[in-house]
JSON list of C-alpha atoms in Angstrom, two decimals:
[
{"chain": "A", "resi": 487, "resn": "UNK", "atom": "CA", "xyz": [6.79, 17.06, 22.34]},
{"chain": "A", "resi": 488, "resn": "UNK", "atom": "CA", "xyz": [4.72, 19.72, 21.87]},
{"chain": "A", "resi": 489, "resn": "UNK", "atom": "CA", "xyz": [1.05, 19.18, 22.94]},
{"chain": "A", "resi": 490, "resn": "UNK", "atom": "CA", "xyz": [-1.47, 19.03, 20.54]},
{"chain": "A", "resi": 491, "resn": "UNK", "atom": "CA", "xyz": [-4.20, 21.88, 19.80]},
{"chain": "A", "resi": 492, "resn": "UNK", "atom": "CA", "xyz": [-6.87, 19.44, 21.52]},
{"chain": "A", "resi": 493, "resn": "UNK", "atom": "CA", "xyz": [-4.60, 18.99, 24.63]},
{"chain": "A", "resi": 494, "resn": "UNK", "atom": "CA", "xyz": [-4.31, 22.62, 24.96]},
{"chain": "A", "resi": 495, "resn": "UNK", "atom": "CA", "xyz": [-7.92, 23.51, 24.45]},
{"chain": "A", "resi": 496, "resn": "UNK", "atom": "CA", "xyz": [-8.83, 20.91, 27.35]},
{"chain": "A", "resi": 497, "resn": "UNK", "atom": "CA", "xyz": [-6.29, 22.69, 29.67]},
{"chain": "A", "resi": 498, "resn": "UNK", "atom": "CA", "xyz": [-7.43, 26.10, 28.76]},
{"chain": "A", "resi": 499, "resn": "UNK", "atom": "CA", "xyz": [-11.25, 24.88, 29.81]},
{"chain": "A", "resi": 500, "resn": "UNK", "atom": "CA", "xyz": [-9.74, 23.58, 32.92]},
{"chain": "A", "resi": 501, "resn": "UNK", "atom": "CA", "xyz": [-8.61, 27.15, 33.62]},
{"chain": "A", "resi": 502, "resn": "UNK", "atom": "CA", "xyz": [-4.89, 27.02, 32.57]},
{"chain": "A", "resi": 503, "resn": "UNK", "atom": "CA", "xyz": [-4.41, 30.61, 31.00]},
{"chain": "A", "resi": 504, "resn": "UNK", "atom": "CA", "xyz": [-1.01, 29.33, 29.55]},
{"chain": "A", "resi": 505, "resn": "UNK", "atom": "CA", "xyz": [-2.77, 26.67, 27.37]},
{"chain": "A", "resi": 506, "resn": "UNK", "atom": "CA", "xyz": [-4.69, 29.18, 25.51]},
{"chain": "A", "resi": 507, "resn": "UNK", "atom": "CA", "xyz": [-1.65, 31.50, 25.32]},
{"chain": "A", "resi": 508, "resn": "UNK", "atom": "CA", "xyz": [0.00, 28.59, 23.57]},
{"chain": "A", "resi": 509, "resn": "UNK", "atom": "CA", "xyz": [-2.77, 28.47, 21.19]},
{"chain": "A", "resi": 510, "resn": "UNK", "atom": "CA", "xyz": [-2.55, 32.14, 20.33]},
{"chain": "A", "resi": 511, "resn": "UNK", "atom": "CA", "xyz": [1.13, 31.77, 19.93]},
{"chain": "A", "resi": 512, "resn": "UNK", "atom": "CA", "xyz": [0.79, 28.91, 17.81]},
{"chain": "A", "resi": 513, "resn": "UNK", "atom": "CA", "xyz": [-1.86, 30.06, 15.38]},
{"chain": "A", "resi": 514, "resn": "UNK", "atom": "CA", "xyz": [-1.31, 34.01, 15.46]},
{"chain": "A", "resi": 515, "resn": "UNK", "atom": "CA", "xyz": [0.65, 34.42, 12.48]},
{"chain": "A", "resi": 516, "resn": "UNK", "atom": "CA", "xyz": [-1.38, 32.30, 10.19]},
{"chain": "A", "resi": 517, "resn": "UNK", "atom": "CA", "xyz": [-4.52, 34.34, 11.38]},
{"chain": "A", "resi": 518, "resn": "UNK", "atom": "CA", "xyz": [-3.16, 37.46, 10.87]},
{"chain": "A", "resi": 519, "resn": "UNK", "atom": "CA", "xyz": [-1.90, 36.69, 7.39]},
{"chain": "A", "resi": 520, "resn": "UNK", "atom": "CA", "xyz": [-5.30, 35.62, 6.54]},
{"chain": "A", "resi": 521, "resn": "UNK", "atom": "CA", "xyz": [-7.14, 38.66, 8.00]},
{"chain": "A", "resi": 522, "resn": "UNK", "atom": "CA", "xyz": [-4.53, 41.20, 6.59]},
{"chain": "A", "resi": 523, "resn": "UNK", "atom": "CA", "xyz": [-5.17, 39.61, 3.05]},
{"chain": "A", "resi": 524, "resn": "UNK", "atom": "CA", "xyz": [-8.78, 39.59, 3.54]},
{"chain": "A", "resi": 525, "resn": "UNK", "atom": "CA", "xyz": [-9.10, 43.30, 4.94]},
{"chain": "A", "resi": 526, "resn": "UNK", "atom": "CA", "xyz": [-5.87, 44.83, 3.38]},
{"chain": "A", "resi": 527, "resn": "UNK", "atom": "CA", "xyz": [-5.15, 46.87, 6.31]},
{"chain": "A", "resi": 528, "resn": "UNK", "atom": "CA", "xyz": [-2.64, 45.51, 9.19]},
{"chain": "A", "resi": 529, "resn": "UNK", "atom": "CA", "xyz": [-4.36, 47.55, 12.04]},
{"chain": "A", "resi": 530, "resn": "UNK", "atom": "CA", "xyz": [-8.00, 46.03, 11.04]},
{"chain": "A", "resi": 531, "resn": "UNK", "atom": "CA", "xyz": [-6.41, 42.80, 10.77]},
{"chain": "A", "resi": 532, "resn": "UNK", "atom": "CA", "xyz": [-4.75, 42.69, 13.97]},
{"chain": "A", "resi": 533, "resn": "UNK", "atom": "CA", "xyz": [-7.95, 43.82, 15.53]},
{"chain": "A", "resi": 534, "resn": "UNK", "atom": "CA", "xyz": [-10.01, 41.35, 13.76]},
{"chain": "A", "resi": 535, "resn": "UNK", "atom": "CA", "xyz": [-7.58, 38.64, 14.92]},
{"chain": "A", "resi": 536, "resn": "UNK", "atom": "CA", "xyz": [-7.75, 39.80, 18.54]},
{"chain": "A", "resi": 537, "resn": "UNK", "atom": "CA", "xyz": [-11.32, 39.91, 18.42]},
{"chain": "A", "resi": 538, "resn": "UNK", "atom": "CA", "xyz": [-11.51, 36.29, 16.94]},
{"chain": "A", "resi": 539, "resn": "UNK", "atom": "CA", "xyz": [-9.30, 35.13, 19.72]},
{"chain": "A", "resi": 540, "resn": "UNK", "atom": "CA", "xyz": [-11.37, 36.81, 22.35]},
{"chain": "A", "resi": 541, "resn": "UNK", "atom": "CA", "xyz": [-14.43, 35.11, 21.04]},
{"chain": "A", "resi": 542, "resn": "UNK", "atom": "CA", "xyz": [-12.78, 31.74, 20.77]},
{"chain": "A", "resi": 543, "resn": "UNK", "atom": "CA", "xyz": [-11.78, 31.88, 24.26]},
{"chain": "A", "resi": 544, "resn": "UNK", "atom": "CA", "xyz": [-15.24, 32.86, 25.42]},
{"chain": "A", "resi": 545, "resn": "UNK", "atom": "CA", "xyz": [-16.38, 30.07, 23.31]},
{"chain": "A", "resi": 546, "resn": "UNK", "atom": "CA", "xyz": [-14.29, 27.27, 23.95]},
{"chain": "A", "resi": 547, "resn": "UNK", "atom": "CA", "xyz": [-16.89, 25.30, 25.34]},
{"chain": "A", "resi": 548, "resn": "UNK", "atom": "CA", "xyz": [-18.66, 24.99, 22.00]},
{"chain": "A", "resi": 549, "resn": "UNK", "atom": "CA", "xyz": [-15.31, 23.74, 20.42]},
{"chain": "A", "resi": 550, "resn": "UNK", "atom": "CA", "xyz": [-15.78, 20.02, 19.59]},
{"chain": "A", "resi": 551, "resn": "UNK", "atom": "CA", "xyz": [-12.63, 17.72, 19.39]},
{"chain": "A", "resi": 552, "resn": "UNK", "atom": "CA", "xyz": [-13.87, 16.30, 16.22]},
{"chain": "A", "resi": 553, "resn": "UNK", "atom": "CA", "xyz": [-13.01, 19.67, 14.51]},
{"chain": "A", "resi": 554, "resn": "UNK", "atom": "CA", "xyz": [-9.58, 20.67, 13.87]},
{"chain": "A", "resi": 555, "resn": "UNK", "atom": "CA", "xyz": [-8.91, 23.81, 16.30]},
{"chain": "A", "resi": 556, "resn": "UNK", "atom": "CA", "xyz": [-7.34, 25.89, 13.23]},
{"chain": "A", "resi": 557, "resn": "UNK", "atom": "CA", "xyz": [-10.19, 25.54, 11.11]},
{"chain": "A", "resi": 558, "resn": "UNK", "atom": "CA", "xyz": [-12.61, 26.51, 14.05]},
{"chain": "A", "resi": 559, "resn": "UNK", "atom": "CA", "xyz": [-10.47, 29.49, 14.86]},
{"chain": "A", "resi": 560, "resn": "UNK", "atom": "CA", "xyz": [-10.60, 30.51, 11.06]},
{"chain": "A", "resi": 561, "resn": "UNK", "atom": "CA", "xyz": [-14.40, 30.14, 10.80]},
{"chain": "A", "resi": 562, "resn": "UNK", "atom": "CA", "xyz": [-14.44, 32.66, 13.90]},
{"chain": "A", "resi": 563, "resn": "UNK", "atom": "CA", "xyz": [-11.95, 34.98, 12.15]},
{"chain": "A", "resi": 564, "resn": "UNK", "atom": "CA", "xyz": [-13.51, 34.63, 8.69]},
{"chain": "A", "resi": 565, "resn": "UNK", "atom": "CA", "xyz": [-17.00, 35.84, 10.15]},
{"chain": "A", "resi": 566, "resn": "UNK", "atom": "CA", "xyz": [-15.00, 38.83, 12.02]},
{"chain": "A", "resi": 567, "resn": "UNK", "atom": "CA", "xyz": [-13.44, 39.58, 8.71]},
{"chain": "A", "resi": 568, "resn": "UNK", "atom": "CA", "xyz": [-16.58, 39.87, 6.90]},
{"chain": "A", "resi": 569, "resn": "UNK", "atom": "CA", "xyz": [-18.22, 42.08, 9.66]},
{"chain": "A", "resi": 570, "resn": "UNK", "atom": "CA", "xyz": [-15.17, 44.49, 9.44]},
{"chain": "A", "resi": 571, "resn": "UNK", "atom": "CA", "xyz": [-14.97, 44.55, 5.72]},
{"chain": "A", "resi": 572, "resn": "UNK", "atom": "CA", "xyz": [-18.77, 45.13, 5.39]},
{"chain": "A", "resi": 573, "resn": "UNK", "atom": "CA", "xyz": [-18.33, 48.21, 8.06]},
{"chain": "A", "resi": 574, "resn": "UNK", "atom": "CA", "xyz": [-15.29, 49.36, 6.08]},
{"chain": "A", "resi": 575, "resn": "UNK", "atom": "CA", "xyz": [-17.24, 49.36, 2.74]},
{"chain": "A", "resi": 576, "resn": "UNK", "atom": "CA", "xyz": [-19.98, 51.25, 4.62]},
{"chain": "A", "resi": 577, "resn": "UNK", "atom": "CA", "xyz": [-17.32, 53.77, 5.79]},
{"chain": "A", "resi": 578, "resn": "UNK", "atom": "CA", "xyz": [-15.64, 54.01, 2.40]},
{"chain": "A", "resi": 579, "resn": "UNK", "atom": "CA", "xyz": [-18.96, 55.01, 0.66]},
{"chain": "A", "resi": 580, "resn": "UNK", "atom": "CA", "xyz": [-19.82, 57.63, 3.07]},
{"chain": "A", "resi": 581, "resn": "UNK", "atom": "CA", "xyz": [-16.32, 59.03, 2.60]},
{"chain": "A", "resi": 582, "resn": "UNK", "atom": "CA", "xyz": [-16.29, 58.86, -1.12]},
{"chain": "A", "resi": 583, "resn": "UNK", "atom": "CA", "xyz": [-19.66, 60.51, -1.22]},
{"chain": "A", "resi": 584, "resn": "UNK", "atom": "CA", "xyz": [-18.38, 63.32, 1.09]},
{"chain": "A", "resi": 585, "resn": "UNK", "atom": "CA", "xyz": [-15.26, 63.61, -1.01]},
{"chain": "A", "resi": 586, "resn": "UNK", "atom": "CA", "xyz": [-17.03, 63.70, -4.15]},
{"chain": "A", "resi": 587, "resn": "UNK", "atom": "CA", "xyz": [-19.61, 66.36, -3.00]},
{"chain": "A", "resi": 588, "resn": "UNK", "atom": "CA", "xyz": [-16.38, 68.66, -1.94]},
{"chain": "A", "resi": 589, "resn": "UNK", "atom": "CA", "xyz": [-13.92, 67.63, -4.90]},
{"chain": "A", "resi": 590, "resn": "UNK", "atom": "CA", "xyz": [-14.27, 65.41, -7.51]},
{"chain": "A", "resi": 591, "resn": "UNK", "atom": "CA", "xyz": [-10.46, 64.75, -7.87]},
{"chain": "A", "resi": 592, "resn": "UNK", "atom": "CA", "xyz": [-10.52, 63.41, -4.23]},
{"chain": "A", "resi": 593, "resn": "UNK", "atom": "CA", "xyz": [-11.58, 60.10, -5.11]},
{"chain": "A", "resi": 594, "resn": "UNK", "atom": "CA", "xyz": [-9.37, 59.45, -8.01]},
{"chain": "A", "resi": 595, "resn": "UNK", "atom": "CA", "xyz": [-7.36, 56.38, -7.95]},
{"chain": "A", "resi": 596, "resn": "UNK", "atom": "CA", "xyz": [-3.85, 56.60, -6.60]},
{"chain": "A", "resi": 597, "resn": "UNK", "atom": "CA", "xyz": [-0.85, 55.30, -8.83]},
{"chain": "A", "resi": 598, "resn": "UNK", "atom": "CA", "xyz": [0.21, 51.73, -8.22]},
{"chain": "A", "resi": 599, "resn": "UNK", "atom": "CA", "xyz": [2.98, 51.25, -5.56]},
{"chain": "A", "resi": 600, "resn": "UNK", "atom": "CA", "xyz": [4.84, 48.07, -6.57]},
{"chain": "A", "resi": 601, "resn": "UNK", "atom": "CA", "xyz": [3.69, 44.16, -7.00]},
{"chain": "A", "resi": 602, "resn": "UNK", "atom": "CA", "xyz": [2.76, 43.69, -3.32]},
{"chain": "A", "resi": 603, "resn": "UNK", "atom": "CA", "xyz": [0.50, 46.45, -3.41]},
{"chain": "A", "resi": 604, "resn": "UNK", "atom": "CA", "xyz": [-1.14, 45.27, -6.82]},
{"chain": "A", "resi": 605, "resn": "UNK", "atom": "CA", "xyz": [-1.70, 41.96, -5.26]},
{"chain": "A", "resi": 606, "resn": "UNK", "atom": "CA", "xyz": [-3.44, 43.61, -2.17]},
{"chain": "A", "resi": 607, "resn": "UNK", "atom": "CA", "xyz": [-5.34, 45.86, -4.64]},
{"chain": "A", "resi": 608, "resn": "UNK", "atom": "CA", "xyz": [-6.49, 42.84, -6.86]},
{"chain": "A", "resi": 609, "resn": "UNK", "atom": "CA", "xyz": [-7.51, 40.81, -3.93]},
{"chain": "A", "resi": 610, "resn": "UNK", "atom": "CA", "xyz": [-9.41, 43.85, -2.54]},
{"chain": "A", "resi": 611, "resn": "UNK", "atom": "CA", "xyz": [-11.37, 43.88, -5.92]},
{"chain": "A", "resi": 612, "resn": "UNK", "atom": "CA", "xyz": [-12.68, 40.61, -5.67]},
{"chain": "A", "resi": 613, "resn": "UNK", "atom": "CA", "xyz": [-16.05, 39.89, -4.35]},
{"chain": "A", "resi": 614, "resn": "UNK", "atom": "CA", "xyz": [-15.79, 38.96, -0.38]},
{"chain": "A", "resi": 615, "resn": "UNK", "atom": "CA", "xyz": [-16.75, 34.95, -1.25]},
{"chain": "A", "resi": 616, "resn": "UNK", "atom": "CA", "xyz": [-14.13, 34.69, -3.82]},
{"chain": "A", "resi": 617, "resn": "UNK", "atom": "CA", "xyz": [-11.22, 36.48, -1.85]},
{"chain": "A", "resi": 618, "resn": "UNK", "atom": "CA", "xyz": [-12.10, 34.21, 1.16]},
{"chain": "A", "resi": 619, "resn": "UNK", "atom": "CA", "xyz": [-12.26, 30.91, -0.71]},
{"chain": "A", "resi": 620, "resn": "UNK", "atom": "CA", "xyz": [-9.02, 31.93, -2.51]},
{"chain": "A", "resi": 621, "resn": "UNK", "atom": "CA", "xyz": [-7.07, 32.95, 0.57]},
{"chain": "A", "resi": 622, "resn": "UNK", "atom": "CA", "xyz": [-8.22, 29.75, 2.48]},
{"chain": "A", "resi": 623, "resn": "UNK", "atom": "CA", "xyz": [-7.46, 27.42, -0.28]},
{"chain": "A", "resi": 624, "resn": "UNK", "atom": "CA", "xyz": [-4.31, 28.98, -1.60]},
{"chain": "A", "resi": 625, "resn": "UNK", "atom": "CA", "xyz": [-2.60, 30.87, 1.44]},
{"chain": "A", "resi": 626, "resn": "UNK", "atom": "CA", "xyz": [-3.94, 28.97, 4.26]},
{"chain": "A", "resi": 627, "resn": "UNK", "atom": "CA", "xyz": [-3.71, 25.59, 2.07]},
{"chain": "A", "resi": 628, "resn": "UNK", "atom": "CA", "xyz": [-6.98, 24.23, 3.57]},
{"chain": "A", "resi": 629, "resn": "UNK", "atom": "CA", "xyz": [-9.10, 21.45, 1.70]},
{"chain": "A", "resi": 630, "resn": "UNK", "atom": "CA", "xyz": [-12.29, 22.30, 0.11]},
{"chain": "A", "resi": 631, "resn": "UNK", "atom": "CA", "xyz": [-13.81, 20.37, 3.04]},
{"chain": "A", "resi": 632, "resn": "UNK", "atom": "CA", "xyz": [-12.21, 22.61, 5.80]},
{"chain": "A", "resi": 633, "resn": "UNK", "atom": "CA", "xyz": [-13.14, 25.58, 4.02]},
{"chain": "A", "resi": 634, "resn": "UNK", "atom": "CA", "xyz": [-16.92, 24.51, 3.72]},
{"chain": "A", "resi": 635, "resn": "UNK", "atom": "CA", "xyz": [-16.89, 24.00, 7.60]},
{"chain": "A", "resi": 636, "resn": "UNK", "atom": "CA", "xyz": [-15.62, 27.52, 7.78]},
{"chain": "A", "resi": 637, "resn": "UNK", "atom": "CA", "xyz": [-17.77, 29.21, 5.26]},
{"chain": "A", "resi": 638, "resn": "UNK", "atom": "CA", "xyz": [-20.80, 27.07, 5.38]},
{"chain": "A", "resi": 639, "resn": "UNK", "atom": "CA", "xyz": [-20.66, 26.97, 1.34]},
{"chain": "A", "resi": 640, "resn": "UNK", "atom": "CA", "xyz": [-21.11, 23.73, -0.50]},
{"chain": "A", "resi": 641, "resn": "UNK", "atom": "CA", "xyz": [-18.06, 22.13, -2.25]},
{"chain": "A", "resi": 642, "resn": "UNK", "atom": "CA", "xyz": [-19.03, 22.75, -5.73]},
{"chain": "A", "resi": 643, "resn": "UNK", "atom": "CA", "xyz": [-19.53, 26.53, -4.99]},
{"chain": "A", "resi": 644, "resn": "UNK", "atom": "CA", "xyz": [-16.51, 26.72, -3.35]},
{"chain": "A", "resi": 645, "resn": "UNK", "atom": "CA", "xyz": [-14.55, 25.19, -6.20]},
{"chain": "A", "resi": 646, "resn": "UNK", "atom": "CA", "xyz": [-16.36, 27.81, -8.50]},
{"chain": "A", "resi": 647, "resn": "UNK", "atom": "CA", "xyz": [-15.54, 30.78, -6.36]},
{"chain": "A", "resi": 648, "resn": "UNK", "atom": "CA", "xyz": [-11.69, 29.93, -6.40]},
{"chain": "A", "resi": 649, "resn": "UNK", "atom": "CA", "xyz": [-11.61, 29.20, -10.03]},
{"chain": "A", "resi": 650, "resn": "UNK", "atom": "CA", "xyz": [-13.37, 32.48, -10.66]},
{"chain": "A", "resi": 651, "resn": "UNK", "atom": "CA", "xyz": [-10.99, 34.41, -8.02]},
{"chain": "A", "resi": 652, "resn": "UNK", "atom": "CA", "xyz": [-7.92, 32.82, -9.90]},
{"chain": "A", "resi": 653, "resn": "UNK", "atom": "CA", "xyz": [-9.27, 34.01, -13.23]},
{"chain": "A", "resi": 654, "resn": "UNK", "atom": "CA", "xyz": [-10.12, 37.43, -11.91]},
{"chain": "A", "resi": 655, "resn": "UNK", "atom": "CA", "xyz": [-6.78, 37.81, -10.27]},
{"chain": "A", "resi": 656, "resn": "UNK", "atom": "CA", "xyz": [-5.07, 37.17, -13.32]},
{"chain": "A", "resi": 657, "resn": "UNK", "atom": "CA", "xyz": [-6.97, 39.60, -15.20]},
{"chain": "A", "resi": 658, "resn": "UNK", "atom": "CA", "xyz": [-6.53, 42.18, -12.78]},
{"chain": "A", "resi": 659, "resn": "UNK", "atom": "CA", "xyz": [-2.72, 41.70, -12.23]},
{"chain": "A", "resi": 660, "resn": "UNK", "atom": "CA", "xyz": [-2.41, 41.62, -15.83]},
{"chain": "A", "resi": 661, "resn": "UNK", "atom": "CA", "xyz": [-4.38, 45.18, -16.01]},
{"chain": "A", "resi": 662, "resn": "UNK", "atom": "CA", "xyz": [-2.23, 46.74, -13.29]},
{"chain": "A", "resi": 663, "resn": "UNK", "atom": "CA", "xyz": [0.96, 45.62, -14.97]},
{"chain": "A", "resi": 664, "resn": "UNK", "atom": "CA", "xyz": [-0.16, 47.37, -18.12]},
{"chain": "A", "resi": 665, "resn": "UNK", "atom": "CA", "xyz": [-0.65, 50.74, -16.02]}
]
């Protein structure tokens, strides 16, 4: 029988590095999927996930067993994704301003590269709060209560974010299909 996350956390706190490695192995794929959908770039996603696991390891003593480890870890990862996304937006604004000052055509949109790219493009167009809530609900399949613990938002606000994200995604994907 596989040890529970709580058992692995206890062992990791007691100094067993293999226990934390087992937690990483167990949760890395879900974390990477979430981070990639949030950030839209595999390298950024991998860095965010690695950073989240480092922070989780350093904060194991903050973990309370009444929380699910996965939810606690995703809360850390969501914060890392928000930070990376904000930094990426700042970098992009600087690059766009520079490119526009040199050549107006440098910032023109690129042609759509297929359905997967359309979905990623539509996700990227959502406000961060909507994208985060949508991904946690529909990709990570968390309950609204778990999402609330991750984001700190209220249940009604989360339901509205998910609803608005679905509506906006549908409209964006329809528009991309017509392109």
